[in-house]
Short mmCIF file of C-alpha atoms in Angstrom, two decimals:
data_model
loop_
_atom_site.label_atom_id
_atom_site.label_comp_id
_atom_site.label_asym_id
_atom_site.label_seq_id
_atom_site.Cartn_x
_atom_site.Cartn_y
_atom_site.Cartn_z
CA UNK A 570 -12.77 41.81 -73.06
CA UNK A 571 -13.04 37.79 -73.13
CA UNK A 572 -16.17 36.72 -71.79
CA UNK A 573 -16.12 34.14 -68.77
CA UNK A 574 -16.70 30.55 -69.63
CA UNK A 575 -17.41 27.54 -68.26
CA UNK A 576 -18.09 23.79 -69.22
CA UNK A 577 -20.05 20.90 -67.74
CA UNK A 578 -19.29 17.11 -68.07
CA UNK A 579 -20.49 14.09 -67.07
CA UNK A 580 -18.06 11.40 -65.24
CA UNK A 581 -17.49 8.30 -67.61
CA UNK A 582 -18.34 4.97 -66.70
CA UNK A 583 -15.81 3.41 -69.14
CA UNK A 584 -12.21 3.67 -69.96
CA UNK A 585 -12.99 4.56 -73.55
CA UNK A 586 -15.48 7.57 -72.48
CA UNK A 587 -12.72 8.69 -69.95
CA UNK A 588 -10.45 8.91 -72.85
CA UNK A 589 -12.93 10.52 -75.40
CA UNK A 590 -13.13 13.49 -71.97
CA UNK A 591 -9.78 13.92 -71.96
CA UNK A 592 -9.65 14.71 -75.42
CA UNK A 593 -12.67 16.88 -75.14
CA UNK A 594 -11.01 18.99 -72.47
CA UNK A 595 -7.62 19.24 -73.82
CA UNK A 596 -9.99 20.79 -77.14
CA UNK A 597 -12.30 23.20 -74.82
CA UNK A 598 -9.00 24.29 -73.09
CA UNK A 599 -8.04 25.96 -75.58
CA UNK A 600 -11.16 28.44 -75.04
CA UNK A 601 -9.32 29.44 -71.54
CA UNK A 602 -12.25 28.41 -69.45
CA UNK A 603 -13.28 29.76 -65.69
CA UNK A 604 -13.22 26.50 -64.69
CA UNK A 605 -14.67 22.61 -65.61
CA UNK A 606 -17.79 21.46 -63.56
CA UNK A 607 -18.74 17.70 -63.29
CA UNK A 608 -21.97 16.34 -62.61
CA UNK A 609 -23.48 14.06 -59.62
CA UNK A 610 -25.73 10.93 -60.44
CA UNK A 611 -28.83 10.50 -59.77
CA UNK A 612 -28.94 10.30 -55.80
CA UNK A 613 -25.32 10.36 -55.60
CA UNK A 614 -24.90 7.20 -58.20
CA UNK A 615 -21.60 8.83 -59.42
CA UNK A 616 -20.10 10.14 -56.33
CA UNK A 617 -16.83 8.64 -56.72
CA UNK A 618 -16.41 8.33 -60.38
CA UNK A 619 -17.28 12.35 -59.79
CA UNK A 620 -14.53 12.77 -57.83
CA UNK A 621 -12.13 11.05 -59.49
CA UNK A 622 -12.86 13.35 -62.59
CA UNK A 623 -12.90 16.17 -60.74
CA UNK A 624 -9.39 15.44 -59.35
CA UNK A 625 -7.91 14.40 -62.92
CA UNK A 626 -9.06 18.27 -63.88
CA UNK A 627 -7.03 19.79 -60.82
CA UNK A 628 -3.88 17.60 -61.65
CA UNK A 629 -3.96 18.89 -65.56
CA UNK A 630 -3.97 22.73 -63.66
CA UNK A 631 -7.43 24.15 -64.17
CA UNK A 632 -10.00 24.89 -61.75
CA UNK A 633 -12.40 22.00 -61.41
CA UNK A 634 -16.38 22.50 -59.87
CA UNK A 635 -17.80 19.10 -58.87
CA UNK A 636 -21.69 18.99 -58.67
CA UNK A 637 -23.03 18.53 -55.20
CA UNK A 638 -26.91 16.70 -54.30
CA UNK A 639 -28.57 16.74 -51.21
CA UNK A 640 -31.41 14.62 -52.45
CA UNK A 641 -30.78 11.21 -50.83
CA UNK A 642 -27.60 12.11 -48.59
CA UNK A 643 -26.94 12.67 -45.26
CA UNK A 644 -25.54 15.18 -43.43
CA UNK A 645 -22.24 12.70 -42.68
CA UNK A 646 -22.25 12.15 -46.23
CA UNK A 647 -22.32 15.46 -47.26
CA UNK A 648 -20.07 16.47 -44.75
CA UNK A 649 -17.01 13.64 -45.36
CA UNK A 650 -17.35 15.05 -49.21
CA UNK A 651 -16.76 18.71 -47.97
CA UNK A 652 -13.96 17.78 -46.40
CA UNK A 653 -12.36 15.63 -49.26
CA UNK A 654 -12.78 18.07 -51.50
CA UNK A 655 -11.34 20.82 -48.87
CA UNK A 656 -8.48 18.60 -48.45
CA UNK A 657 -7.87 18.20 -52.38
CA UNK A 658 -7.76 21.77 -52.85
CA UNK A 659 -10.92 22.23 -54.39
CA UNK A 660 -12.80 26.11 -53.94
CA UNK A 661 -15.71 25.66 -55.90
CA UNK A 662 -19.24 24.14 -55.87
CA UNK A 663 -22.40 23.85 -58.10
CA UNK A 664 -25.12 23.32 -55.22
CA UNK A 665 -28.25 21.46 -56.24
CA UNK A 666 -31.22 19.52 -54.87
CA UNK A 667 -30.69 16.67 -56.84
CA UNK A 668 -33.62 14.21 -58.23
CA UNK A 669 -34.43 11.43 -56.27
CA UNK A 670 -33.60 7.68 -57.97
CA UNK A 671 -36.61 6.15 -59.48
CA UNK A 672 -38.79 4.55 -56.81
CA UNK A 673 -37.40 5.84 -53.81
CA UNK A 674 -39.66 8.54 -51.69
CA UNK A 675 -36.86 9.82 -49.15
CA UNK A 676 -35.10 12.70 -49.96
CA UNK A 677 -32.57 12.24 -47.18
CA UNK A 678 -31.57 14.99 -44.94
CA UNK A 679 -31.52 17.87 -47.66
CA UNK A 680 -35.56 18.49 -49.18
CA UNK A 681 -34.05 21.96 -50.76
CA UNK A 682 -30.69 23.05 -52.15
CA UNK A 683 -31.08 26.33 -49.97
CA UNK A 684 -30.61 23.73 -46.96
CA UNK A 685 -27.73 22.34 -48.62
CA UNK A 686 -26.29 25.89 -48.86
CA UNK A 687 -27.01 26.84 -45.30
CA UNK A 688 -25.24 23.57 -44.24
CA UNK A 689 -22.36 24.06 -46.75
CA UNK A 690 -21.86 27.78 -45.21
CA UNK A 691 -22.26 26.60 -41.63
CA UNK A 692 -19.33 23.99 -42.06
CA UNK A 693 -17.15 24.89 -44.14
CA UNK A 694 -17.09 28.99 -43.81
CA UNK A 695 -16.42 30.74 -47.18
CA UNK A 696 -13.82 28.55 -48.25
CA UNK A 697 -16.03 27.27 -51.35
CA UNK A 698 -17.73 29.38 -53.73
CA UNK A 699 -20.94 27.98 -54.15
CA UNK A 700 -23.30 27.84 -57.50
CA UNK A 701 -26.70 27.09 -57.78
CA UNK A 702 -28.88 26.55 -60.20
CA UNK A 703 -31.49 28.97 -61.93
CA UNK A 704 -34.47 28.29 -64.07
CA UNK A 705 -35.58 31.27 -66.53
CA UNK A 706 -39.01 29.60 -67.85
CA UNK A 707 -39.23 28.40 -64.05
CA UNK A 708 -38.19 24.93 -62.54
CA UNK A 709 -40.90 22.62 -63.74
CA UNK A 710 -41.81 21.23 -60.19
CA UNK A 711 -42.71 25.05 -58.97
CA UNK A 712 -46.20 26.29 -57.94
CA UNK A 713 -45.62 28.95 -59.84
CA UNK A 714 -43.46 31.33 -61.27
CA UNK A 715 -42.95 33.80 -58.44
CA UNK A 716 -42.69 30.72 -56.02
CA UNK A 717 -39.80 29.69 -58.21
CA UNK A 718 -38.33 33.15 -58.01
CA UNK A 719 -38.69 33.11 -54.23
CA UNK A 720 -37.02 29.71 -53.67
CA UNK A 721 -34.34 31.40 -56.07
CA UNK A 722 -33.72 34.08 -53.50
CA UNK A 723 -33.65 31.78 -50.73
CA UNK A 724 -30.80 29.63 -52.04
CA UNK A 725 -28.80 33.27 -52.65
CA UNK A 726 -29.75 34.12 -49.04
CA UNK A 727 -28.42 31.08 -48.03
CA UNK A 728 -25.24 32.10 -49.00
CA UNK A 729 -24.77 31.21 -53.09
CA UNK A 730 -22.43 33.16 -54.78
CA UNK A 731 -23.53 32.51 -58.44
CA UNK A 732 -25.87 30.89 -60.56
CA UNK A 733 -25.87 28.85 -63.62
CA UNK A 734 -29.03 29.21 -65.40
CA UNK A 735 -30.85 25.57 -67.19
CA UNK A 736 -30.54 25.80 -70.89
CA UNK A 737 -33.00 27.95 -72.57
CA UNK A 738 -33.29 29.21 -76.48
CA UNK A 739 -35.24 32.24 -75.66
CA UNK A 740 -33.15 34.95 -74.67
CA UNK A 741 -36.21 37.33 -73.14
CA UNK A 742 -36.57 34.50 -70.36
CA UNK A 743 -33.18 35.12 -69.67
CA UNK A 744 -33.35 39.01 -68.99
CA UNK A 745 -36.94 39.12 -67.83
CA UNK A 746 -35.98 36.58 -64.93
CA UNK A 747 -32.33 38.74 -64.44
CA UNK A 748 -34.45 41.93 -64.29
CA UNK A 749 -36.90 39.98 -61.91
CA UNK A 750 -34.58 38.78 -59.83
CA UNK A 751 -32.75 42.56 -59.33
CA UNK A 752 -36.32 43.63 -58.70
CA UNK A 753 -36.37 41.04 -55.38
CA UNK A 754 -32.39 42.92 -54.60
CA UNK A 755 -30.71 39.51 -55.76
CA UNK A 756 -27.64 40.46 -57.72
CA UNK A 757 -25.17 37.60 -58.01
CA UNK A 758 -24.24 36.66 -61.38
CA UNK A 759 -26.82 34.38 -63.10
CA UNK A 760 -24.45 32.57 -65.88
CA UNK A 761 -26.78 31.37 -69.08
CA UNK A 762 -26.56 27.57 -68.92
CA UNK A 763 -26.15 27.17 -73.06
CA UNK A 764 -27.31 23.47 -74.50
CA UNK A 765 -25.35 23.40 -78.51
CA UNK A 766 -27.99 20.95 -80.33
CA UNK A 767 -26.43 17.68 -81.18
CA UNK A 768 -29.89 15.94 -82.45
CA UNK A 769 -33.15 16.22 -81.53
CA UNK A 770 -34.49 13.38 -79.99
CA UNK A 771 -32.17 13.56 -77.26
CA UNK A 772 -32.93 17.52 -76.74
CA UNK A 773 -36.53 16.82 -76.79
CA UNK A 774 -35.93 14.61 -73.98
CA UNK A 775 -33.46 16.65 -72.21
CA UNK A 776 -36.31 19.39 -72.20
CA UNK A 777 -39.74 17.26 -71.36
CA UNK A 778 -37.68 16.38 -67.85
CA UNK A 779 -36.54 19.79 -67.25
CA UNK A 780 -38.74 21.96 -68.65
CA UNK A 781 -36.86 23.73 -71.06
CA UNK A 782 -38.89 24.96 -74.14
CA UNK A 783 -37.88 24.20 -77.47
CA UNK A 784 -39.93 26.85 -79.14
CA UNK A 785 -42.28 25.75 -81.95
CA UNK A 786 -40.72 27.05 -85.43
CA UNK A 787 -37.29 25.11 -84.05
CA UNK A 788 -39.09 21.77 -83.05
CA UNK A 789 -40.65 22.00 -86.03
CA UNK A 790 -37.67 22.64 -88.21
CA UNK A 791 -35.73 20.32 -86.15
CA UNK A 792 -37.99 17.44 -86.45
CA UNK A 793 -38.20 17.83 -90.54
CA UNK A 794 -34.55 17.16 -90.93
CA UNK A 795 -34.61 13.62 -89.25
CA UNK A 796 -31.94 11.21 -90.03
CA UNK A 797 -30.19 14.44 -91.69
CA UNK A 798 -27.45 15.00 -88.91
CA UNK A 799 -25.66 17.73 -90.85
CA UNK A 800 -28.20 19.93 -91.95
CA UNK A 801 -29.59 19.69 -88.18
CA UNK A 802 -26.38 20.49 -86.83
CA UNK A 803 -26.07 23.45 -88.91
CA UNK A 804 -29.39 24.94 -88.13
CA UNK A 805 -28.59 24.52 -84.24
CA UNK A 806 -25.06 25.94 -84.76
CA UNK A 807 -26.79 29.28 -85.86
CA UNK A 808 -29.20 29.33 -83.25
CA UNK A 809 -26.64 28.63 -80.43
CA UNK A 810 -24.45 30.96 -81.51
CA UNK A 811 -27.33 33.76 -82.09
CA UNK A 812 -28.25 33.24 -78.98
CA UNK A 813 -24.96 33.45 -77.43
CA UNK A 814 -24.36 36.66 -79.23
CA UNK A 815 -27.52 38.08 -77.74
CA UNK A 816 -26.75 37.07 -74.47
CA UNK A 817 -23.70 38.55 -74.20
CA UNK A 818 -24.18 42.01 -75.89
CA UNK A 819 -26.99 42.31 -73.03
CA UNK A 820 -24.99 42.42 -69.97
CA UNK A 821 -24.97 38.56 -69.49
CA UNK A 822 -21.65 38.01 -67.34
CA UNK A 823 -20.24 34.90 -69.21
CA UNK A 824 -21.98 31.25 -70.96
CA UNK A 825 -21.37 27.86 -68.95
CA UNK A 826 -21.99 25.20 -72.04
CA UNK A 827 -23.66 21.58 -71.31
CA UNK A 828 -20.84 20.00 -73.13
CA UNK A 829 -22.21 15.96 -73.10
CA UNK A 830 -18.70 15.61 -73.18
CA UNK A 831 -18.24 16.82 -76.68
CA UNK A 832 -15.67 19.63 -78.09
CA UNK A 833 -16.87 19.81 -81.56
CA UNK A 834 -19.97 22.05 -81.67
CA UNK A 835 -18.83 24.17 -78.74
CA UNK A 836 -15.26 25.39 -80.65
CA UNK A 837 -17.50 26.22 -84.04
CA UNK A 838 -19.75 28.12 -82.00
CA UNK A 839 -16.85 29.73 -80.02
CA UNK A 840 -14.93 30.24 -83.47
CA UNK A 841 -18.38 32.20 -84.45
CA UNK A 842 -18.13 34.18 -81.39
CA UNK A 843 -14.45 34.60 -81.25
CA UNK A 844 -13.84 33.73 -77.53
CA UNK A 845 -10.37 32.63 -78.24
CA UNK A 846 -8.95 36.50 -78.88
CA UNK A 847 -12.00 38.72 -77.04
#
């Protein structure tokens, strides 16, 4: 049986990057994916180029999941974007807090993406299916690890239907925090969020603001390649796709790849796995 997939872009800013994403999808379609997700700025910075991407991915026939933030909206705002999106068609959500733009100190009228659930559910019914996010070596703002768990629950309470996990290269974090989070009766589908390693500058980045751990042999490893793309590549196309593998020989219900708006890495790594004829 085909595992479910999933993939995440980012909304171009220029005519050339919103023809590179076409490309890219037209590639990753091939893979048969659940659906397409597309992220949401930095307090809402790419609101409408998100929706315009979003509605580009329903016209070419496949499902399409824009990103919604609470940080720095309002209610009204929030609200007029439900009922776009209800109007368009669209069924499905990926519900998060957001960050809040550099400077600013107002998080608007949504602190927590639990809050942004409630309100979702309390408008708009069960007509959306509603992701949320998940954070297997906990969210890096959290007191603590069971706090993070907690705050976990309370989004599913709120009425979440899934969650996409943040990327991750140690597959233990990912079942110790499933088998945690069954242990607290939560039992939605937590989908491994799965980051393919392009180079590793920009992953080390990528991590140190979201907490993701590169473990030590691979930083290490990474780092000694340096200007040696294709020998980096290589390295992080076997430990994607052993992860992967791992994942999904333990129960894991499907992968939802952080694309950057690339094809290339993800259809080797889905070549390795075979996803085109499971």
């Amino acid at each position: 049986m085909k595992p479910e997939i999933s993939f995440e872009f980012f909304p171009p800013k220029t005519e050339e990057g919103i023809l590179k994403l076409r490309e890219t999808r037209k590639q990753l379609a091939l893979l048969d994916p659940k659906f397409f997700s597309v992220t949401f700025g930095v307090g809402g910075s790419t609101r409408d180029r998100t929706m315009e991407t979003v509605l580009e991915i329903q016209t070419e026939g496949f499902e399409a999941a824009p990103h919604i933030s609470g940080i720095s909206s309002s209610k009204a705002e929030i609200l007029d974007l439900l009922k776009t999106y209800q109007h368009h068609g669209i069924r499905r959500l990926v519900v998060l807090r957001g960050d809040l733009p550099s400077g600013e100190v107002s998080s608007g009228d949504f602190a927590y993406a639990s809050q942004l659930v409630t309100f979702i559910r309390a408008q708009t019914g069960d007509w959306f299916q509603i992701e949320v996010a998940a954070y297997p070596e906990t969210h890096p703002e959290a007191r603590s690890a069971s706090a993070d768990l907690k705050n976990f629950k309370t989004k599913v309470d709120a009425g979440a239907n899934a969650a996409i996990t943040q990327y991750f290269y140690n597959v233990d974090a990912y079942f110790q925090f499933v088998d945690q989070c069954q242990k607290l009766g939560v039992n939605i589908p937590i989908v491994p969020g799965v980051m393919p390693i392009y180079n590793y500058t920009q992953l080390a980045r990528f991590s140190n603001v979201c907490g993701a751990e590169i473990p030590r042999w691979l930083s290490l490893r990474l780092q000694d390649y340096g200007d040696d793309v294709a020998s980096l590549r290589a390295l992080g196309l076997d430990v994607v796709t052993d992860l992967c593998e791992k994942l999904l020989a333990g129960g894991a219900p499907g992968l939802h790849f952080y694309t950057l708006n690339q094809s290339g890495l993800i259809s080797q790594i889905a070549g390795r796995l075979d996803l085109k004829n499971k």
